[in-house]
Amino acid sequence: MLAKLSTRSAARRCAVTGTAALALLAAGLPAVASDGTGPDLSRFYRQKITWSRCKGDGMPADLQCGKVTVPLDYARPRTGTLDLALARYRATGKKRGSVLLNFGGPGGAGVPELAAGGKDFMGLTNGYDVVTFDPRGVGRSSPVSCGDGSDEASAATDEDADVSDPQAVLRQLKQAADQCAKHSGPVLPYIGTVNASRDMDVMRQALGDKKLNYLGFSYGTRLGAVYAAQFPKKVGRLVLDGVDTLTEPMSEQGIAGAEGQQTALDDFVDWCAKDIACPFGQDARDGRDQVVQLVHSLDEDPVPTDLGQQFTGQDLVGAIGQALYSQDLWPSLERALAQLVEDGDTRGIMGFATGGMAPAGRGKADGGGLVDANDVPLDNLPAALMAINCADDPDRPSADRITRSLGRLRAEYEQASPVFGRYRLTEVLMCYGRPKGTDFIRDKVRDVHSAKMLLVGTRGDPATPYRWTVETAKRLGSSAVVLDNKGEGHTGYASSKCVHGKVDDFLLYGSLPPTGSSCGPDEE
């Protein structure tokens, strides 16, 4: 899936379903069964949040933390529960409720993101408590992990892998899926956007709001669209920035993502080459070749990290991908790459690889309670991204297709990007061996009869192409209003003063721009 962490300040510090339960969810179970025909969820909807000062290094003094409890399985709420981590900045003006934020991913933890980048949202505290959360399977909320599973899957797409023995490739992919299941605990079968959307409705009620006011970035737009389809009468003022696709299968998204990120990388190298400190020299064409060579060399001979683990070329690709979503991150990326190239020091680049959070442990939570921030698995971001995307996509690469087409798929992804192609192909293939994902998003999220929603599409977005904004608006129907941001970068709220102002005006005052309105690039 293309949608990654949004380009917020947390990044600057460094943007499986298929069970019977989800079949019932797709049928649109009511939030609280009042006629006795569905599960009783009233105990979850009666809870209130207890807020207290957030614990941990670097947490702002005015940021408060809390939690909500949700059912592991909405179809069978007595089978277990999960606690979800929340954080908020309290309203300073006349409060009209809360606005809930999701920063993207999928797999991005909201609490550390808001702690680092809260200043971007202080204008919203004129009318709202500004609230975010770690979705199920993410951050402190029962985090998933793949252990060494990602390495198993990556080996299957290595250029030296033996395509003449397709069964060996399939075994590697199946072992990767098994490793993810082993290290993720009971949340894994119930991860995904359909359940995360239902979790947000529990949060809405626990926050005391009759309707959900929401600002979602990148993947968060998929989550917001699913909420609008599940709970159309509960939609308040809802903004989707960096609009995700609701229809394209992961295989097509992977190609588009590799192409978009390669373009962004080329732009970064062009910029870097103008600086005497650029670790790739002052020839941009040669610099792009050096990046490819660096990835290959680290795949062949990984370097150790301070945590005792090996940092591979594919780890580097994931880290660079996170850093490319905003030009504001380029100076930090240049310094981190220089440390890696010149000194073999992985600390700077690891900050991007972990999504801007400090490297954490490899623990997992089996009991459904919040884990300590230091026990969030190091690979939680990519593991959750993979799990959520697989849960949301009903397509699966069949054994027959993989065995017949792996060579061709490698070539297609390599052509799309010599740096990101293999990484994107691995993301697609890692759905092999997992249960089939839900078809709810592709089939049911359309023609939503809710209050008006503001969709922001950025013309130069390397992760969520502008055409996705247009396509998603058409699917959502007359409730969708499009704001055309004629700028660059992933999402518009942080990079465009015009977008920032129009979004705040809508959330705070209900002032919605006409469909077809646009924002020009900010003047330097």
Coordinates of C-alpha atoms in Angstrom, one line a residue:
M1 CA 0.0 0.0 0.0
L2 CA 1.3 3.4 -0.9
A3 CA 0.0 5.3 2.0
K4 CA 2.7 5.8 4.6
L5 CA 3.3 7.9 7.7
S6 CA 2.3 11.5 7.1
T7 CA 5.1 14.1 7.0
R8 CA 4.7 15.2 10.5
S9 CA 7.3 16.2 13.1
A10 CA 7.7 12.8 14.5
A11 CA 9.3 11.7 11.3
R12 CA 11.4 14.9 11.4
R13 CA 12.9 13.6 14.7
C14 CA 14.6 10.8 13.0
A15 CA 4.8 9.5 7.3
V16 CA -5.6 -10.2 8.6
T17 CA -9.1 -10.5 8.1
G18 CA -11.1 -13.2 6.2
T19 CA -12.6 -14.7 9.3
A20 CA -16.3 -15.3 9.9
A21 CA -16.2 -12.3 12.2
L22 CA -15.3 -9.9 9.4
A23 CA -17.9 -11.4 7.2
L24 CA -20.4 -10.3 9.8
L25 CA -18.8 -6.9 10.0
A26 CA -19.0 -6.4 6.3
A27 CA -22.7 -7.0 6.6
G28 CA -22.9 -3.8 8.6
L29 CA -23.7 -4.9 12.2
P30 CA -25.1 -2.1 14.4
A31 CA -22.7 -0.5 16.9
V32 CA -25.0 -1.5 19.7
A33 CA -27.5 -4.2 19.1
S34 CA -30.8 -3.0 20.4
D35 CA -33.1 -5.6 18.9
G36 CA -31.4 -8.6 20.4
T37 CA -30.2 -10.0 17.1
G38 CA -26.6 -8.9 17.3
P39 CA -23.9 -8.8 19.9
D40 CA -24.3 -6.5 22.9
L41 CA -21.6 -3.8 22.7
S42 CA -23.2 -1.5 25.3
R43 CA -20.4 -1.9 27.9
F44 CA -17.8 -0.6 25.4
Y45 CA -20.0 2.4 24.5
R46 CA -20.6 3.3 28.2
Q47 CA -17.0 3.8 29.1
K48 CA -15.4 7.1 29.9
I49 CA -11.7 8.0 29.4
T50 CA -9.5 8.7 32.3
W51 CA -6.8 11.2 31.3
S52 CA -3.4 11.8 33.0
R53 CA -0.1 13.3 32.0
C54 CA 1.8 11.2 29.5
K55 CA 4.7 9.2 30.8
G56 CA 8.1 8.8 29.0
D57 CA 11.0 10.8 27.8
G58 CA 10.2 13.8 25.6
M59 CA 6.5 13.8 26.3
P60 CA 5.2 17.4 26.4
A61 CA 3.9 18.5 29.8
D62 CA 0.5 19.5 28.4
L63 CA -0.1 16.3 26.5
Q64 CA -2.5 13.9 28.3
C65 CA -2.8 10.1 27.7
G66 CA -5.6 7.7 28.2
K67 CA -7.0 4.5 26.8
V68 CA -10.2 2.9 25.5
T69 CA -11.1 -0.8 25.6
V70 CA -12.6 -2.4 22.5
P71 CA -13.6 -6.0 21.7
L72 CA -11.0 -8.1 20.0
D73 CA -13.8 -9.5 17.8
Y74 CA -16.9 -7.3 17.3
A75 CA -18.9 -10.4 16.3
R76 CA -18.0 -12.1 19.5
P77 CA -17.2 -9.4 22.1
R78 CA -16.9 -11.9 25.0
T79 CA -13.9 -13.6 23.5
G80 CA -11.4 -10.9 24.5
T81 CA -10.6 -7.2 24.6
L82 CA -7.9 -4.8 23.5
D83 CA -6.8 -1.5 25.1
L84 CA -6.0 1.3 22.6
A85 CA -3.6 4.1 23.6
L86 CA -4.9 7.7 23.2
A87 CA -3.4 11.1 23.6
R88 CA -4.8 14.6 23.6
Y89 CA -4.1 18.3 23.8
R90 CA -7.0 20.0 25.6
A91 CA -9.0 22.8 23.9
T92 CA -7.9 26.3 24.9
G93 CA -10.9 28.1 23.3
K94 CA -14.6 27.4 23.6
K95 CA -14.8 23.6 23.2
R96 CA -17.2 22.1 20.7
G97 CA -16.0 18.6 21.1
S98 CA -13.0 16.6 19.9
V99 CA -11.2 16.1 16.6
L100 CA -9.6 12.7 16.1
L101 CA -6.4 12.5 14.1
N102 CA -4.8 9.6 12.2
F103 CA -1.4 10.3 10.7
G104 CA -1.3 7.4 8.2
G105 CA 0.8 4.4 7.7
P106 CA -0.9 2.0 7.9
G107 CA 1.1 1.2 10.9
G108 CA 1.8 4.7 12.2
A109 CA 1.5 5.2 15.9
G110 CA -0.5 8.4 16.7
V111 CA 0.6 9.1 20.2
P112 CA 4.4 9.7 19.6
E113 CA 3.4 11.5 16.4
L114 CA 1.2 14.0 18.2
A115 CA 3.8 14.3 21.0
A116 CA 6.5 15.4 18.4
G117 CA 4.3 17.4 16.0
G118 CA 1.6 18.8 18.1
K119 CA 2.4 22.4 17.2
D120 CA 1.0 21.9 13.8
F121 CA -2.5 21.4 15.3
M122 CA -2.5 24.0 18.0
G123 CA -4.9 26.2 15.9
L124 CA -7.5 23.4 16.2
T125 CA -7.5 23.7 20.0
N126 CA -9.4 26.9 19.6
G127 CA -12.5 24.7 19.3
Y128 CA -11.5 21.1 20.0
D129 CA -9.6 18.7 22.2
V130 CA -7.1 17.4 19.6
V131 CA -7.0 13.6 20.1
T132 CA -5.0 10.8 18.4
F133 CA -4.5 7.1 19.0
D134 CA -2.4 4.0 18.3
P135 CA -4.7 1.7 16.2
R136 CA -5.1 -1.9 17.1
G137 CA -1.8 -3.8 16.3
V138 CA 0.2 -0.5 16.3
G139 CA 2.4 1.2 18.8
R140 CA 1.4 0.5 22.4
S141 CA -2.0 -1.1 21.3
S142 CA -1.1 -4.8 21.1
P143 CA 1.7 -4.3 18.6
V144 CA 2.2 -6.9 15.9
S145 CA 5.6 -8.1 14.7
C146 CA 7.1 -10.5 12.2
G147 CA 10.3 -11.4 14.0
D148 CA 12.5 -12.6 11.1
G149 CA 9.5 -13.1 8.8
S150 CA 10.3 -10.0 6.7
D151 CA 13.8 -11.3 6.0
E152 CA 12.2 -14.6 4.9
A153 CA 9.9 -12.9 2.5
S154 CA 12.7 -10.6 1.2
A155 CA 14.9 -13.6 0.4
A156 CA 12.1 -14.8 -1.9
T157 CA 12.4 -11.7 -4.1
D158 CA 16.2 -11.5 -4.0
E159 CA 17.7 -11.4 -7.5
D160 CA 19.8 -14.5 -6.6
A161 CA 16.8 -16.5 -5.5
D162 CA 16.3 -19.6 -7.5
V163 CA 13.2 -19.1 -9.6
S164 CA 13.7 -22.6 -11.0
D165 CA 12.6 -24.0 -7.6
P166 CA 9.2 -22.2 -7.1
Q167 CA 8.3 -24.5 -4.2
A168 CA 11.2 -23.2 -2.3
V169 CA 10.0 -19.6 -2.9
L170 CA 6.5 -20.5 -1.7
R171 CA 7.9 -22.2 1.4
Q172 CA 9.8 -19.0 2.2
L173 CA 6.7 -16.9 1.9
K174 CA 4.6 -19.3 4.0
Q175 CA 7.3 -19.3 6.6
A176 CA 7.2 -15.5 6.6
A177 CA 3.5 -15.6 7.2
D178 CA 3.9 -18.1 10.0
Q179 CA 6.6 -15.9 11.7
C180 CA 4.3 -12.9 11.6
A181 CA 1.5 -15.0 13.2
K182 CA 3.9 -16.3 15.8
H183 CA 5.2 -12.9 16.9
S184 CA 1.9 -10.9 16.7
G185 CA -0.3 -12.5 19.3
P186 CA -4.2 -12.8 19.1
V187 CA -4.7 -9.4 17.5
L188 CA -3.5 -10.4 14.1
P189 CA -6.7 -12.1 12.7
Y190 CA -8.7 -9.0 13.8
I191 CA -6.4 -6.3 12.5
G192 CA -7.4 -4.1 9.6
T193 CA -9.4 -0.9 8.7
V194 CA -12.9 -2.4 9.1
N195 CA -12.3 -3.1 12.8
A196 CA -10.2 0.1 13.3
S197 CA -13.1 2.1 12.0
R198 CA -15.4 0.5 14.6
D199 CA -12.8 1.2 17.2
M200 CA -13.1 4.9 16.3
D201 CA -16.8 4.9 16.9
V202 CA -16.2 3.6 20.4
M203 CA -13.7 6.4 20.9
R204 CA -16.2 8.9 19.6
Q205 CA -18.7 7.9 22.2
A206 CA -16.1 7.7 25.0
L207 CA -15.0 11.2 24.1
G208 CA -18.6 12.4 24.6
D209 CA -19.2 13.4 20.9
K210 CA -22.4 12.8 19.1
K211 CA -20.6 12.9 15.8
L212 CA -17.0 12.2 14.7
N213 CA -14.9 15.1 13.7
Y214 CA -11.8 13.7 12.0
L215 CA -8.6 14.6 10.2
G216 CA -6.9 11.7 8.4
F217 CA -3.7 11.7 6.4
S218 CA -2.7 9.2 3.7
Y219 CA -3.8 5.8 5.0
G220 CA -5.9 7.7 7.5
T221 CA -8.1 8.8 4.5
R222 CA -8.9 5.1 3.9
L223 CA -9.9 4.8 7.5
G224 CA -12.0 7.9 7.4
A225 CA -13.8 6.7 4.2
V226 CA -14.6 3.4 5.8
Y227 CA -16.0 5.1 8.9
A228 CA -18.2 7.3 6.7
A229 CA -19.6 4.1 5.0
Q230 CA -20.1 2.3 8.3
F231 CA -21.5 5.2 10.3
P232 CA -22.8 7.8 7.8
K233 CA -25.1 9.4 10.4
K234 CA -22.3 9.8 12.8
V235 CA -20.1 11.8 10.5
G236 CA -19.4 15.4 11.7
R237 CA -16.7 17.4 10.0
L238 CA -14.4 15.0 8.3
V239 CA -11.2 15.8 6.3
L240 CA -9.2 13.4 4.2
D241 CA -5.7 14.7 3.2
G242 CA -3.5 12.7 0.7
V243 CA -6.4 10.5 -0.5
D244 CA -5.9 6.7 -0.6
T245 CA -7.3 4.4 -3.3
L246 CA -10.3 2.3 -2.4
T247 CA -10.2 0.1 -5.4
E248 CA -6.8 -0.7 -6.8
P249 CA -5.3 -4.1 -5.7
M250 CA -2.0 -4.1 -3.9
S251 CA -0.2 -5.4 -7.0
E252 CA -1.1 -2.2 -8.9
Q253 CA -0.5 0.0 -5.9
G254 CA 3.0 -1.5 -5.5
I255 CA 4.0 -0.6 -9.1
A256 CA 2.6 3.0 -8.7
G257 CA 4.3 3.3 -5.3
A258 CA 7.7 2.2 -6.6
E259 CA 7.5 4.7 -9.5
G260 CA 6.4 7.6 -7.3
Q261 CA 9.1 7.0 -4.7
Q262 CA 11.8 6.6 -7.4
T263 CA 10.8 10.0 -8.8
A264 CA 11.0 11.5 -5.3
L265 CA 14.4 9.8 -4.7
D266 CA 15.7 11.2 -8.0
D267 CA 14.6 14.7 -6.9
F268 CA 16.4 14.2 -3.6
V269 CA 19.6 13.2 -5.2
D270 CA 19.4 16.2 -7.6
W271 CA 19.0 18.4 -4.5
C272 CA 21.8 16.6 -2.6
A273 CA 24.3 16.9 -5.4
K274 CA 24.2 20.7 -5.1
D275 CA 25.6 20.4 -1.6
I276 CA 29.3 19.8 -1.1
A277 CA 28.4 17.6 1.9
C278 CA 26.3 15.2 -0.2
P279 CA 27.7 11.7 0.5
F280 CA 27.1 10.8 -3.2
G281 CA 29.1 13.6 -4.7
Q282 CA 28.1 16.4 -7.0
D283 CA 27.2 14.4 -10.1
A284 CA 23.4 13.6 -9.7
R285 CA 23.4 10.8 -12.3
D286 CA 26.3 9.0 -10.6
G287 CA 24.7 9.7 -7.2
R288 CA 21.6 7.8 -8.2
D289 CA 23.8 4.8 -9.3
Q290 CA 25.6 5.0 -5.9
V291 CA 22.3 4.7 -4.1
V292 CA 21.5 1.5 -6.0
Q293 CA 25.0 0.2 -5.2
L294 CA 24.6 1.0 -1.5
V295 CA 21.4 -0.9 -1.3
H296 CA 22.9 -3.9 -3.0
S297 CA 26.0 -3.9 -0.9
L298 CA 24.0 -3.8 2.3
D299 CA 21.8 -6.6 1.2
E300 CA 25.0 -8.7 0.5
D301 CA 26.9 -7.5 3.6
P302 CA 24.6 -6.0 6.3
V303 CA 26.1 -3.8 9.0
P304 CA 25.4 -4.2 12.7
T305 CA 23.2 -1.7 14.7
D306 CA 23.5 -0.7 18.3
L307 CA 20.7 -3.2 19.0
G308 CA 22.9 -6.0 17.8
Q309 CA 20.7 -6.6 14.7
Q310 CA 21.8 -6.4 11.1
F311 CA 20.8 -3.4 8.9
T312 CA 20.2 -4.6 5.4
G313 CA 19.7 -2.9 2.1
Q314 CA 16.0 -3.4 2.3
D315 CA 16.0 -1.8 5.7
L316 CA 17.7 1.2 4.1
V317 CA 15.1 1.3 1.3
G318 CA 12.3 1.4 3.9
A319 CA 14.0 4.2 5.8
I320 CA 14.6 6.3 2.7
G321 CA 11.0 5.7 1.7
Q322 CA 9.8 7.2 4.9
A323 CA 12.1 10.2 4.5
L324 CA 11.1 11.1 1.0
Y325 CA 7.5 12.1 1.8
S326 CA 8.5 15.7 2.6
Q327 CA 11.3 18.0 1.4
D328 CA 11.6 19.2 5.0
L329 CA 13.2 15.9 5.8
W330 CA 15.8 16.0 3.1
P331 CA 18.6 17.7 5.2
S332 CA 18.1 15.1 7.9
L333 CA 18.2 12.3 5.4
E334 CA 21.4 13.7 3.8
R335 CA 23.1 13.7 7.2
A336 CA 21.9 10.2 8.1
L337 CA 23.1 8.8 4.8
A338 CA 26.5 10.5 5.2
Q339 CA 26.8 8.9 8.7
L340 CA 26.0 5.6 7.1
V341 CA 28.3 5.9 4.1
E342 CA 31.2 7.5 5.7
D343 CA 31.2 5.9 9.2
G344 CA 29.0 2.9 9.0
D345 CA 26.8 4.6 11.6
T346 CA 23.2 3.4 11.3
R347 CA 21.7 5.5 14.2
G348 CA 20.5 8.4 12.0
I349 CA 18.9 6.3 9.3
M350 CA 17.4 4.0 11.9
G351 CA 15.3 7.0 13.1
F352 CA 13.5 6.9 9.7
A353 CA 13.3 3.1 9.6
T354 CA 11.3 3.1 12.9
G355 CA 8.9 5.8 11.8
G356 CA 10.5 8.5 13.9
M357 CA 10.2 6.6 17.2
A358 CA 13.1 5.5 19.3
P359 CA 14.2 1.9 18.6
A360 CA 12.3 -0.3 20.9
G361 CA 12.3 -3.9 22.0
R362 CA 10.8 -7.1 20.6
G363 CA 8.1 -7.8 23.1
K364 CA 4.5 -8.5 22.3
A365 CA 1.3 -8.2 24.3
D366 CA -0.8 -11.3 24.6
G367 CA -3.2 -10.0 27.2
G368 CA -4.7 -7.1 25.2
G369 CA -3.4 -4.4 27.6
L370 CA -1.2 -1.5 26.6
V371 CA 2.5 -2.3 26.3
D372 CA 5.3 -0.1 27.5
A373 CA 6.7 2.2 24.8
N374 CA 10.1 0.5 25.2
D375 CA 8.5 -2.9 24.4
V376 CA 7.1 -1.9 21.0
P377 CA 8.8 -4.3 18.5
L378 CA 11.4 -2.6 16.3
D379 CA 9.6 -3.9 13.2
N380 CA 6.1 -2.9 14.3
L381 CA 5.7 -0.2 11.6
P382 CA 6.4 -2.4 8.6
A383 CA 4.7 -5.5 10.2
A384 CA 1.5 -3.5 10.9
L385 CA 1.6 -1.9 7.4
M386 CA 1.8 -5.4 5.9
A387 CA -0.9 -6.9 8.1
I388 CA -3.4 -4.0 7.6
N389 CA -2.9 -3.9 3.9
C390 CA -3.3 -7.6 3.6
A391 CA -6.4 -7.5 5.7
D392 CA -7.9 -4.8 3.6
D393 CA -7.3 -6.5 0.2
P394 CA -9.3 -9.5 -0.8
D395 CA -6.8 -10.4 -3.6
R396 CA -4.0 -12.9 -2.8
P397 CA -1.1 -13.8 -5.0
S398 CA -1.9 -17.4 -5.8
A399 CA 0.8 -20.1 -5.7
D400 CA 0.3 -20.7 -9.4
R401 CA 0.8 -17.0 -10.2
I402 CA 3.9 -16.7 -8.0
T403 CA 5.5 -19.8 -9.5
R404 CA 4.7 -18.8 -13.1
S405 CA 5.3 -15.1 -12.9
L406 CA 7.9 -14.3 -10.2
G407 CA 10.6 -13.6 -12.8
R408 CA 8.3 -11.3 -14.8
L409 CA 7.1 -9.6 -11.6
R410 CA 10.7 -8.9 -10.5
A411 CA 11.5 -7.4 -13.9
E412 CA 8.3 -5.2 -13.7
Y413 CA 9.1 -3.9 -10.3
E414 CA 12.7 -3.4 -11.1
Q415 CA 11.8 -1.3 -14.1
A416 CA 9.4 0.7 -11.9
S417 CA 12.3 1.4 -9.5
P418 CA 15.8 -0.1 -9.2
V419 CA 15.7 1.0 -5.5
F420 CA 12.1 0.5 -4.3
G421 CA 10.9 -2.2 -6.7
R422 CA 12.0 -5.3 -4.7
Y423 CA 10.8 -3.7 -1.5
R424 CA 7.3 -3.1 -3.0
L425 CA 7.1 -6.6 -4.5
T426 CA 8.0 -8.1 -1.1
E427 CA 5.0 -6.2 0.4
V428 CA 2.7 -7.7 -2.1
L429 CA 4.0 -11.2 -1.8
M430 CA 3.9 -11.2 2.0
C431 CA 0.1 -11.5 1.8
Y432 CA 0.7 -15.1 0.5
G433 CA -0.2 -17.6 3.2
R434 CA -2.4 -15.2 5.1
P435 CA -6.2 -15.5 5.3
K436 CA -8.2 -13.8 2.6
G437 CA -8.8 -10.1 3.3
T438 CA -12.2 -8.4 3.5
D439 CA -14.0 -7.2 0.4
F440 CA -16.0 -4.6 2.4
I441 CA -13.8 -1.6 1.3
R442 CA -13.8 -2.4 -2.4
D443 CA -17.5 -3.3 -2.6
K444 CA -19.3 -1.3 0.1
V445 CA -17.4 2.0 0.5
R446 CA -19.3 4.0 -2.2
D447 CA -22.2 6.4 -2.5
V448 CA -22.0 7.5 1.1
H449 CA -24.9 9.5 2.4
S450 CA -23.3 11.5 5.1
A451 CA -22.4 15.1 5.9
K452 CA -20.1 16.8 3.5
M453 CA -16.4 15.6 3.6
L454 CA -13.4 17.6 2.5
L455 CA -10.9 15.6 0.3
V456 CA -7.5 17.2 -0.2
G457 CA -5.4 16.0 -3.2
T458 CA -1.8 17.2 -3.9
R459 CA -0.7 17.2 -7.5
G460 CA 2.9 16.4 -6.7
D461 CA 2.2 13.7 -4.1
P462 CA 4.7 10.8 -4.5
A463 CA 2.6 8.4 -2.4
T464 CA -1.0 9.0 -3.1
P465 CA -1.5 10.2 -6.7
Y466 CA -3.9 13.0 -7.3
R467 CA -6.0 10.8 -9.5
W468 CA -6.9 8.7 -6.4
T469 CA -8.5 11.8 -4.9
V470 CA -10.7 12.2 -8.0
E471 CA -11.5 8.5 -8.1
T472 CA -12.3 8.3 -4.4
A473 CA -14.4 11.4 -4.5
K474 CA -16.5 9.9 -7.3
R475 CA -16.9 6.7 -5.4
L476 CA -18.0 8.4 -2.2
G477 CA -20.6 10.5 -4.1
S478 CA -22.1 13.9 -3.5
S479 CA -20.9 14.1 0.0
A480 CA -17.3 14.5 -1.2
V481 CA -15.8 17.9 -1.8
V482 CA -12.4 18.1 -3.5
L483 CA -9.7 20.7 -2.7
D484 CA -7.0 20.7 -5.4
N485 CA -3.5 21.4 -3.9
K486 CA -1.2 22.4 -6.7
G487 CA 1.9 21.7 -4.7
E488 CA 4.5 19.0 -4.0
G489 CA 5.0 16.4 -1.2
H490 CA 2.8 13.9 0.6
T491 CA -0.3 15.5 2.0
G492 CA -1.0 19.2 2.0
Y493 CA -1.8 20.3 5.6
A494 CA 1.8 20.6 6.8
S495 CA 3.3 21.9 3.6
S496 CA 0.6 24.4 2.3
K497 CA -0.5 27.4 4.2
C498 CA -3.6 27.6 2.0
V499 CA -4.6 24.0 2.6
H500 CA -3.9 24.4 6.3
G501 CA -6.2 27.4 6.5
K502 CA -9.0 25.9 4.5
V503 CA -8.9 22.7 6.6
D504 CA -8.9 24.6 9.9
D505 CA -11.8 26.8 8.6
F506 CA -13.9 23.7 7.8
L507 CA -13.1 21.9 11.1
L508 CA -13.5 24.9 13.3
Y509 CA -16.3 26.9 11.6
G510 CA -17.9 24.5 9.0
S511 CA -16.7 26.8 6.2
L512 CA -16.4 24.4 3.2
P513 CA -14.7 25.5 0.0
P514 CA -16.6 24.8 -3.2
T515 CA -15.8 21.6 -5.1
G516 CA -13.0 22.4 -7.6
S517 CA -11.4 25.0 -5.4
S518 CA -7.6 25.0 -5.5
C519 CA -4.5 26.1 -3.5
G520 CA -1.4 27.3 -5.4
P521 CA 2.1 26.5 -4.3
D522 CA 3.3 28.5 -1.3
E523 CA 5.7 31.3 -2.2
E524 CA 9.2 30.9 -1.0

